[in-house]
PDB file of C-alpha atoms in Angstrom:
ATOM      1  CA  ASN R 150     110.809 100.227 128.011  1.00 60.00           C
ATOM      2  CA  VAL R 151     107.227 101.745 128.990  1.00 63.00           C
ATOM      3  CA  SER R 152     108.628 103.062 132.714  1.00 67.00           C
ATOM      4  CA  HIS R 153     110.975 105.545 131.283  1.00 61.00           C
ATOM      5  CA  GLU R 154     108.257 106.296 128.646  1.00 65.00           C
ATOM      6  CA  LEU R 155     106.421 107.196 130.659  1.00 73.00           C
ATOM      7  CA  ARG R 156     108.540 108.692 133.518  1.00 76.00           C
ATOM      8  CA  THR R 157     109.387 111.542 130.879  1.00 76.00           C
ATOM      9  CA  PRO R 158     105.999 113.760 130.406  1.00 79.00           C
ATOM     10  CA  VAL R 159     105.145 112.641 134.379  1.00 84.00           C
ATOM     11  CA  SER R 160     108.856 114.031 135.592  1.00 85.00           C
ATOM     12  CA  SER R 161     108.645 117.740 132.238  1.00 85.00           C
ATOM     13  CA  ILE R 162     104.994 117.915 134.387  1.00 87.00           C
ATOM     14  CA  LYS R 163     105.766 117.670 138.645  1.00 87.00           C
ATOM     15  CA  LEU R 164     108.875 119.899 137.484  1.00 86.00           C
ATOM     16  CA  LEU R 165     106.503 122.634 135.169  1.00 86.00           C
ATOM     17  CA  SER R 166     103.831 122.117 138.597  1.00 88.00           C
ATOM     18  CA  GLU R 167     106.759 123.117 140.992  1.00 86.00           C
ATOM     19  CA  THR R 168     108.455 125.913 139.476  1.00 86.00           C
ATOM     20  CA  LEU R 169     104.658 127.316 138.969  1.00 84.00           C
ATOM     21  CA  GLU R 170     103.689 127.750 142.294  1.00 83.00           C
ATOM     22  CA  GLU R 171     107.271 128.863 143.623  1.00 83.00           C
ATOM     23  CA  GLY R 172     106.160 131.230 141.929  1.00 80.00           C
ATOM     24  CA  ALA R 173     105.929 131.370 138.815  1.00 78.00           C
ATOM     25  CA  LEU R 174     102.196 131.503 138.359  1.00 79.00           C
ATOM     26  CA  GLU R 175     102.597 135.148 138.895  1.00 81.00           C
ATOM     27  CA  ASP R 176     103.654 135.538 135.390  1.00 83.00           C
ATOM     28  CA  PRO R 177     100.903 135.934 133.369  1.00 85.00           C
ATOM     29  CA  GLY R 178     103.460 135.164 130.387  1.00 86.00           C
ATOM     30  CA  VAL R 179     105.565 132.797 132.238  1.00 84.00           C
ATOM     31  CA  SER R 180     102.428 131.001 133.426  1.00 86.00           C
ATOM     32  CA  LYS R 181     100.744 130.822 129.500  1.00 87.00           C
ATOM     33  CA  LYS R 182     104.320 128.840 128.552  1.00 88.00           C
ATOM     34  CA  PHE R 183     104.517 126.128 131.595  1.00 87.00           C
ATOM     35  CA  LEU R 184     100.942 125.482 130.772  1.00 89.00           C
ATOM     36  CA  GLY R 185     101.129 124.895 127.068  1.00 89.00           C
ATOM     37  CA  GLN R 186     104.016 123.173 128.094  1.00 86.00           C
ATOM     38  CA  MET R 187     102.223 121.211 130.521  1.00 88.00           C
ATOM     39  CA  ILE R 188      99.178 120.253 127.947  1.00 89.00           C
ATOM     40  CA  GLN R 189     101.802 118.872 125.884  1.00 82.00           C
ATOM     41  CA  GLU R 190     102.786 116.578 128.336  1.00 82.00           C
ATOM     42  CA  VAL R 191      99.740 115.166 129.154  1.00 87.00           C
ATOM     43  CA  ASP R 192      98.888 114.732 125.429  1.00 80.00           C
ATOM     44  CA  LYS R 193     101.959 112.692 125.313  1.00 77.00           C
ATOM     45  CA  LEU R 194     100.799 110.683 127.887  1.00 81.00           C
ATOM     46  CA  GLU R 195      97.461 110.359 126.220  1.00 79.00           C
ATOM     47  CA  GLY R 196      99.430 108.971 123.431  1.00 74.00           C
ATOM     48  CA  ILE R 197     101.539 106.392 124.826  1.00 74.00           C
ATOM     49  CA  VAL R 198      97.999 105.172 127.195  1.00 79.00           C
ATOM     50  CA  GLU R 199      96.664 104.956 123.444  1.00 76.00           C
ATOM     51  CA  GLY R 200      98.976 103.313 121.720  1.00 72.00           C
ATOM     52  CA  MET R 201      99.886 100.668 124.497  1.00 77.00           C
ATOM     53  CA  THR R 202      96.203 100.062 124.581  1.00 77.00           C
ATOM     54  CA  THR R 203      96.251  99.378 120.751  1.00 78.00           C
ATOM     55  CA  LEU R 204      99.678  97.353 121.102  1.00 78.00           C
ATOM     56  CA  ALA R 205      97.757  94.861 123.480  1.00 79.00           C
ATOM     57  CA  LYS R 206      94.431  94.797 122.080  1.00 80.00           C
ATOM     58  CA  ILE R 207      96.137  93.609 118.496  1.00 78.00           C
ATOM     59  CA  GLU R 208      98.842  91.207 120.477  1.00 77.00           C
ATOM     60  CA  SER R 209      96.296  89.827 122.586  1.00 76.00           C
ATOM     61  CA  GLY R 210      93.712  88.954 119.312  1.00 77.00           C
ATOM     62  CA  GLU R 211      90.838  91.056 120.433  1.00 77.00           C
ATOM     63  CA  VAL R 212      90.813  93.646 117.383  1.00 77.00           C
ATOM     64  CA  ARG R 213      89.135  90.975 114.630  1.00 83.00           C
ATOM     65  CA  LEU R 214      90.214  92.159 111.338  1.00 86.00           C
ATOM     66  CA  LYS R 215      86.599  93.258 109.540  1.00 91.00           C
ATOM     67  CA  LYS R 216      88.318  92.737 105.504  1.00 94.00           C
ATOM     68  CA  LYS R 217      86.376  93.360 102.994  1.00 96.00           C
ATOM     69  CA  PRO R 218      87.698  94.590  99.167  1.00 97.00           C
ATOM     70  CA  VAL R 219      89.021  98.281  99.705  1.00 97.00           C
ATOM     71  CA  ASP R 220      90.207 100.410  97.237  1.00 97.00           C
ATOM     72  CA  ILE R 221      93.888 101.255  98.650  1.00 97.00           C
ATOM     73  CA  VAL R 222      93.744 104.676  96.820  1.00 97.00           C
ATOM     74  CA  ARG R 223      90.963 106.237  98.086  1.00 96.00           C
ATOM     75  CA  LEU R 224      92.267 105.668 101.497  1.00 97.00           C
ATOM     76  CA  VAL R 225      95.422 107.704 100.419  1.00 97.00           C
ATOM     77  CA  GLU R 226      93.178 110.198  98.824  1.00 96.00           C
ATOM     78  CA  GLN R 227      91.460 110.212 102.807  1.00 95.00           C
ATOM     79  CA  VAL R 228      94.687 110.365 104.816  1.00 95.00           C
ATOM     80  CA  THR R 229      96.109 113.038 102.414  1.00 95.00           C
ATOM     81  CA  LYS R 230      93.236 115.095 102.865  1.00 95.00           C
ATOM     82  CA  ARG R 231      93.205 114.217 106.313  1.00 94.00           C
ATOM     83  CA  LEU R 232      97.420 116.148 106.811  1.00 96.00           C
ATOM     84  CA  GLN R 233      97.231 118.552 104.576  1.00 95.00           C
ATOM     85  CA  GLY R 234      96.913 120.541 106.868  1.00 94.00           C
ATOM     86  CA  MET R 235     100.078 119.791 109.020  1.00 94.00           C
ATOM     87  CA  ALA R 236     102.051 119.522 105.779  1.00 96.00           C
ATOM     88  CA  ALA R 237     100.943 123.310 105.286  1.00 96.00           C
ATOM     89  CA  GLU R 238     102.011 124.467 108.858  1.00 94.00           C
ATOM     90  CA  LYS R 239     105.193 123.750 107.727  1.00 96.00           C
ATOM     91  CA  GLU R 240     105.170 124.804 104.356  1.00 97.00           C
ATOM     92  CA  GLN R 241     105.933 120.945 102.709  1.00 97.00           C
ATOM     93  CA  ALA R 242     104.971 119.601  99.411  1.00 97.00           C
ATOM     94  CA  LEU R 243     102.934 117.081 100.610  1.00 97.00           C
ATOM     95  CA  THR R 244     102.309 115.158  96.770  1.00 96.00           C
ATOM     96  CA  VAL R 245     100.714 111.736  95.772  1.00 97.00           C
ATOM     97  CA  VAL R 246     102.156 109.805  92.627  1.00 97.00           C
ATOM     98  CA  ILE R 247      98.431 107.097  92.579  1.00 96.00           C
ATOM     99  CA  PRO R 248      96.865 104.642  90.066  1.00 96.00           C
ATOM    100  CA  ALA R 249      94.042 106.502  87.651  1.00 93.00           C
ATOM    101  CA  GLU R 250      92.079 103.409  88.265  1.00 94.00           C
ATOM    102  CA  GLU R 251      91.022 101.492  91.264  1.00 95.00           C
ATOM    103  CA  VAL R 252      93.560  98.911  93.212  1.00 96.00           C
ATOM    104  CA  LEU R 253      91.385  96.678  95.179  1.00 96.00           C
ATOM    105  CA  VAL R 254      92.951  94.456  98.184  1.00 97.00           C
ATOM    106  CA  MET R 255      90.519  92.385 100.735  1.00 96.00           C
ATOM    107  CA  ALA R 256      91.254  94.336 103.989  1.00 96.00           C
ATOM    108  CA  ASP R 257      89.980  96.389 106.743  1.00 93.00           C
ATOM    109  CA  ALA R 258      89.641  99.575 105.830  1.00 94.00           C
ATOM    110  CA  LEU R 259      89.981 101.699 109.415  1.00 90.00           C
ATOM    111  CA  GLN R 260      93.161  99.703 109.879  1.00 91.00           C
ATOM    112  CA  LEU R 261      95.082  99.886 106.338  1.00 95.00           C
ATOM    113  CA  GLU R 262      94.250 103.536 106.488  1.00 94.00           C
ATOM    114  CA  GLN R 263      95.796 104.311 110.438  1.00 91.00           C
ATOM    115  CA  VAL R 264      98.652 102.892 108.813  1.00 94.00           C
ATOM    116  CA  ILE R 265      98.841 104.570 105.734  1.00 96.00           C
ATOM    117  CA  PHE R 266      97.839 108.208 108.344  1.00 94.00           C
ATOM    118  CA  ASN R 267     101.030 106.680 110.940  1.00 92.00           C
ATOM    119  CA  ILE R 268     104.391 106.356 108.350  1.00 95.00           C
ATOM    120  CA  THR R 269     102.051 109.970 106.361  1.00 96.00           C
ATOM    121  CA  HIS R 270     102.412 111.741 109.632  1.00 92.00           C
ATOM    122  CA  ASN R 271     106.136 110.660 111.047  1.00 91.00           C
ATOM    123  CA  ALA R 272     107.242 111.671 107.787  1.00 94.00           C
ATOM    124  CA  ILE R 273     105.851 115.052 108.452  1.00 95.00           C
ATOM    125  CA  LYS R 274     106.938 115.558 111.696  1.00 91.00           C
ATOM    126  CA  PHE R 275     110.289 114.723 111.550  1.00 90.00           C
ATOM    127  CA  THR R 276     110.788 116.216 107.583  1.00 94.00           C
ATOM    128  CA  PRO R 277     111.840 120.202 108.049  1.00 94.00           C
ATOM    129  CA  PRO R 278     109.947 122.686 107.512  1.00 96.00           C
ATOM    130  CA  GLY R 279     110.327 123.591 103.158  1.00 96.00           C
ATOM    131  CA  GLY R 280     110.678 119.878 102.791  1.00 96.00           C
ATOM    132  CA  THR R 281     108.812 116.878 100.433  1.00 96.00           C
ATOM    133  CA  VAL R 282     107.155 113.782 101.282  1.00 97.00           C
ATOM    134  CA  THR R 283     105.232 111.819  98.878  1.00 97.00           C
ATOM    135  CA  ILE R 284     103.002 109.066  99.154  1.00 97.00           C
ATOM    136  CA  ARG R 285     102.997 106.403  95.467  1.00 97.00           C
ATOM    137  CA  VAL R 286     101.171 103.810  95.418  1.00 98.00           C
ATOM    138  CA  THR R 287     102.389 101.081  92.736  1.00 97.00           C
ATOM    139  CA  PHE R 288     101.329  97.544  91.648  1.00 96.00           C
ATOM    140  CA  ASP R 289     101.562  94.211  89.737  1.00 94.00           C
ATOM    141  CA  GLU R 290      99.212  91.058  89.630  1.00 91.00           C
ATOM    142  CA  GLN R 291     100.669  90.186  92.710  1.00 94.00           C
ATOM    143  CA  GLN R 292     101.049  93.185  95.427  1.00 97.00           C
ATOM    144  CA  VAL R 293     100.557  96.343  95.776  1.00 98.00           C
ATOM    145  CA  VAL R 294     102.739  99.054  96.836  1.00 98.00           C
ATOM    146  CA  VAL R 295     102.214 102.112  99.936  1.00 98.00           C
ATOM    147  CA  SER R 296     105.177 103.862  99.915  1.00 97.00           C
ATOM    148  CA  THR R 297     105.554 107.178 102.311  1.00 97.00           C
ATOM    149  CA  SER R 298     109.539 109.231 101.320  1.00 96.00           C
ATOM    150  CA  ASP R 299     110.221 112.318 103.091  1.00 96.00           C
ATOM    151  CA  THR R 300     113.411 114.257 103.005  1.00 94.00           C
ATOM    152  CA  GLY R 301     114.208 114.886 106.071  1.00 91.00           C
ATOM    153  CA  PHE R 302     117.120 113.881 107.996  1.00 86.00           C
ATOM    154  CA  GLY R 303     116.806 110.099 107.071  1.00 88.00           C
ATOM    155  CA  ILE R 304     116.821 107.121 109.525  1.00 87.00           C
ATOM    156  CA  ASP R 305     120.542 105.711 110.428  1.00 87.00           C
ATOM    157  CA  PRO R 306     121.788 102.785 108.175  1.00 87.00           C
ATOM    158  CA  ALA R 307     121.738 100.793 112.035  1.00 85.00           C
ATOM    159  CA  ASP R 308     118.598 101.523 112.903  1.00 88.00           C
ATOM    160  CA  LEU R 309     116.189 100.804 110.193  1.00 87.00           C
ATOM    161  CA  ALA R 310     115.838  97.726 111.352  1.00 82.00           C
ATOM    162  CA  ARG R 311     114.388  98.232 114.470  1.00 87.00           C
ATOM    163  CA  ILE R 312     112.054 101.123 114.279  1.00 89.00           C
ATOM    164  CA  PHE R 313     108.540  98.350 113.944  1.00 90.00           C
ATOM    165  CA  GLU R 314     109.655  97.920 117.655  1.00 86.00           C
ATOM    166  CA  ARG R 315     107.651 100.190 120.294  1.00 77.00           C
ATOM    167  CA  PHE R 316     109.376 102.736 121.560  1.00 71.00           C
ATOM    168  CA  PHE R 317     112.332 102.973 119.589  1.00 74.00           C
ATOM    169  CA  LYS R 318     113.490 106.942 118.462  1.00 67.00           C
ATOM    170  CA  SER R 319     116.300 106.700 116.032  1.00 63.00           C
ATOM    171  CA  ASP R 320     118.831 109.236 117.176  1.00 54.00           C
ATOM    172  CA  LYS R 321     118.903 110.877 113.806  1.00 51.00           C
ATOM    173  CA  SER R 322     115.373 112.462 114.398  1.00 49.00           C
ATOM    174  CA  HIS R 323     116.554 114.552 118.021  1.00 39.00           C
ATOM    175  CA  SER R 324     113.006 114.395 118.569  1.00 44.00           C
ATOM    176  CA  SER R 325     111.958 112.780 121.482  1.00 47.00           C
ATOM    177  CA  GLN R 326     107.854 113.770 119.615  1.00 54.00           C
ATOM    178  CA  GLY R 327     105.033 111.288 119.604  1.00 53.00           C
ATOM    179  CA  SER R 328     104.671 108.099 122.185  1.00 55.00           C
ATOM    180  CA  GLY R 329     107.017 105.904 119.842  1.00 67.00           C
ATOM    181  CA  LEU R 330     104.116 103.663 119.111  1.00 81.00           C
ATOM    182  CA  GLY R 331     103.210 104.552 115.811  1.00 85.00           C
ATOM    183  CA  LEU R 332     104.881 101.731 113.518  1.00 91.00           C
ATOM    184  CA  ALA R 333     104.809  99.501 115.784  1.00 88.00           C
ATOM    185  CA  ILE R 334     100.975  99.055 115.730  1.00 88.00           C
ATOM    186  CA  SER R 335     101.273  99.530 111.496  1.00 92.00           C
ATOM    187  CA  ARG R 336     103.894  96.017 111.603  1.00 92.00           C
ATOM    188  CA  HIS R 337     101.368  94.307 113.489  1.00 90.00           C
ATOM    189  CA  ILE R 338      97.933  95.914 111.599  1.00 92.00           C
ATOM    190  CA  ILE R 339     100.014  94.907 107.987  1.00 95.00           C
ATOM    191  CA  GLU R 340     101.542  90.914 109.226  1.00 93.00           C
ATOM    192  CA  ALA R 341      97.563  90.206 110.792  1.00 91.00           C
ATOM    193  CA  HIS R 342      97.047  91.364 106.710  1.00 94.00           C
ATOM    194  CA  SER R 343      99.775  89.081 104.992  1.00 95.00           C
ATOM    195  CA  GLY R 344     101.537  92.086 104.107  1.00 97.00           C
ATOM    196  CA  ARG R 345     104.953  93.284 104.761  1.00 97.00           C
ATOM    197  CA  ILE R 346     106.342  96.208 106.129  1.00 97.00           C
ATOM    198  CA  TRP R 347     109.656  97.866 106.074  1.00 96.00           C
ATOM    199  CA  ALA R 348     112.080 101.047 105.887  1.00 95.00           C
ATOM    200  CA  GLU R 349     115.110 102.523 104.157  1.00 94.00           C
ATOM    201  CA  PRO R 350     116.712 105.028 102.566  1.00 92.00           C
ATOM    202  CA  ALA R 351     114.638 107.581 100.352  1.00 90.00           C
ATOM    203  CA  PRO R 352     115.724 107.698  96.183  1.00 84.00           C
ATOM    204  CA  GLY R 353     118.203 110.322  96.162  1.00 79.00           C
ATOM    205  CA  GLY R 354     120.073 109.561  99.888  1.00 77.00           C
ATOM    206  CA  LYS R 355     118.333 111.993 101.471  1.00 85.00           C
ATOM    207  CA  GLY R 356     115.462 111.082 103.497  1.00 93.00           C
ATOM    208  CA  SER R 357     113.462 108.399 104.235  1.00 94.00           C
ATOM    209  CA  ARG R 358     111.053 105.526 102.507  1.00 96.00           C
ATOM    210  CA  ILE R 359     108.647 103.865 105.185  1.00 96.00           C
ATOM    211  CA  SER R 360     106.932 101.619 102.662  1.00 97.00           C
ATOM    212  CA  PHE R 361     104.529  98.075 102.709  1.00 98.00           C
ATOM    213  CA  SER R 362     103.423  95.149 100.853  1.00 98.00           C
ATOM    214  CA  LEU R 363      99.810  93.580 100.844  1.00 97.00           C
ATOM    215  CA  PRO R 364      98.295  90.494  98.512  1.00 95.00           C
ATOM    216  CA  VAL R 365      96.178  92.027  96.135  1.00 89.00           C
TER     217      VAL R 365
END
């Protein structure tokens, strides 16, 4: 729940600040390390607050979709450019498999780009250094499907139906990174576009794949 998610970084900041006050501040190396950790916890708090605000606006209907014809291939290319640096830092291969032609959908471009960013960012974050993340776009006369697959730890089969719940984090990730809200926000955005979003094991049995479909 939200109180638990907020309490964890707050407790960490409190402990770090108390340790600094008790004398660690006198050690330049230790104080720099602790201040860096405090900044990370503040960033985490900021992410939770921003995510909760966004989710509340979507759920209340305050966010109005501005639908127009959008080339989903172009959105994927834009997201890939934004995340190439993050993947490069982990020596990961970030690849795209996309049609040569436009694939138009009636959508809110900013909201849809956020979904593609969220699922790809997650894939990079939970894939070990040297792994591969692939974004793929396929389509037919009825729908377009965008999927992001990775070579990470994968998602426990029992958790596949739950990862789109707010604050849910699969035990397999062994990570407390992020706000735990990105996939919940993505689900609401896709459903508002009359689409569907789901998770499954990646082809080959290693890692996971998150996909969404939209009518064309």
